Amino acid sequence: QVQLQESGPGLVKPSETLSLTCAVSGYSISSGYYWGWIRQPPGKGLEWIGSIYHSGSTYYNPSLKSRVTISVDTSKNQFSLKLRSVTAADTAVYYCARHVASGECYYWGQGTLVTVSS
Amino acid sequence: EIVLTQSPATLSLSPGERATLSCRASQSVNSYLTWYQQKPGQAPRLLIYEASNRATGIPARISGSGSGTDFTLTISSLEPEDFAVYYCQQRSNWPITFGQGTRLEIK
């Protein structure tokens, strides 16, 4: 079955770049669907960060667009998130997910906590 | 950006009771409204897509309705495992947005 697994540093210093990777198994990213990143600050709600279509088109949350890049590595069947110039407000659990055009996320990673602190 | 407003923020009910959760959109999302359930320490779980379609494995006691700007998630008879936080989400337009969540707690 389809599985997603986030990986990356759990601690990032303020002003640096947060980098996460989502490894996908059970399905080839290049075959279809949207691949997205969603985050959840501790004790708060869900915030969509952005998505990449299997063709490479990207869609970003306007509130984060100037700092975010999402890319795909089809050779490794994974996609990545880079969030630049982080602050404490970027501390959150980061999820990767697969979704369809109408938005519903059928498959999620388990989530990874990233803390921004010096 | 489409804003989704969920109500109530917290709902306190007993097992066996009926739960009605609301999600209102700032403009029409047609039927592109999704509901998720989230338990502590877990990723969200897809319940309902396109306003009224149950995802695979979701029990019949959970149902969704609505279109346009007003949507409802109904749990007909609460089971202990239903107590969690529920989020609505839209993708009628980019960006994807989520409601702030409704916490369903045991009374």
Tab-separated table of C-alpha atoms in Angstrom, chain A residues 34 38 40 44-48 51 59-62 95 99-106 108-110, chain B residues 1 32 34 36 38 41-46 49-50 55 87 89-91 94-100:
chain	number	residue	atom	x	y	z
A	34	TYR	CA	-0.593	15.976	-5.966
A	38	ILE	CA	0.865	20.506	5.738
A	40	GLN	CA	0.511	21.941	12.614
A	44	LYS	CA	-3.056	24.393	16.978
A	45	GLY	CA	-4.798	23.625	13.703
A	46	LEU	CA	-3.657	22.501	10.277
A	47	GLU	CA	-2.022	24.817	7.752
A	48	TRP	CA	-1.426	23.859	4.133
A	51	SER	CA	1.764	21.030	-3.175
A	59	TYR	CA	1.106	25.577	-5.664
A	60	TYR	CA	2.005	27.489	-2.545
A	61	ASN	CA	0.210	29.104	0.365
A	62	PRO	CA	0.481	32.840	-0.356
A	95	TYR	CA	3.183	16.263	7.448
A	99	HIS	CA	-4.020	14.402	-2.447
A	100	VAL	CA	-6.295	14.570	-5.435
A	101	ALA	CA	-7.428	17.595	-7.432
A	102	SER	CA	-10.444	18.125	-5.185
A	103	GLY	CA	-8.101	18.341	-2.210
A	104	GLU	CA	-8.760	15.306	-0.073
A	105	CYS	CA	-5.643	13.711	1.371
A	106	TYR	CA	-6.002	9.959	1.398
A	108	TRP	CA	-0.420	10.986	5.150
A	109	GLY	CA	3.002	10.591	6.639
A	110	GLN	CA	3.238	10.146	10.392
B	1	GLU	CA	-8.428	32.899	0.001
B	32	TYR	CA	-15.203	20.366	-2.714
B	34	THR	CA	-13.484	17.403	2.981
B	36	TYR	CA	-10.898	14.810	8.707
B	38	GLN	CA	-7.482	13.787	14.205
B	41	GLY	CA	-0.209	12.261	18.200
B	42	GLN	CA	-1.716	11.032	14.929
B	43	ALA	CA	-1.997	12.344	11.408
B	44	PRO	CA	-5.464	13.399	10.273
B	45	ARG	CA	-7.692	10.650	8.941
B	46	LEU	CA	-9.906	11.226	5.919
B	49	TYR	CA	-14.762	13.855	0.631
B	50	GLU	CA	-16.737	15.976	-1.811
B	55	ALA	CA	-13.918	7.365	2.584
B	87	TYR	CA	-11.314	19.617	10.589
B	89	GLN	CA	-10.860	21.527	4.290
B	90	GLN	CA	-11.597	23.019	0.872
B	91	ARG	CA	-9.850	22.917	-2.504
B	94	TRP	CA	-6.109	27.506	-4.352
B	95	PRO	CA	-4.831	27.884	-1.698
B	96	ILE	CA	-6.150	24.853	0.127
B	97	THR	CA	-7.545	26.010	3.455
B	98	PHE	CA	-8.621	24.291	6.656
B	99	GLY	CA	-11.119	25.248	9.296
B	100	GLN	CA	-9.823	25.862	12.796
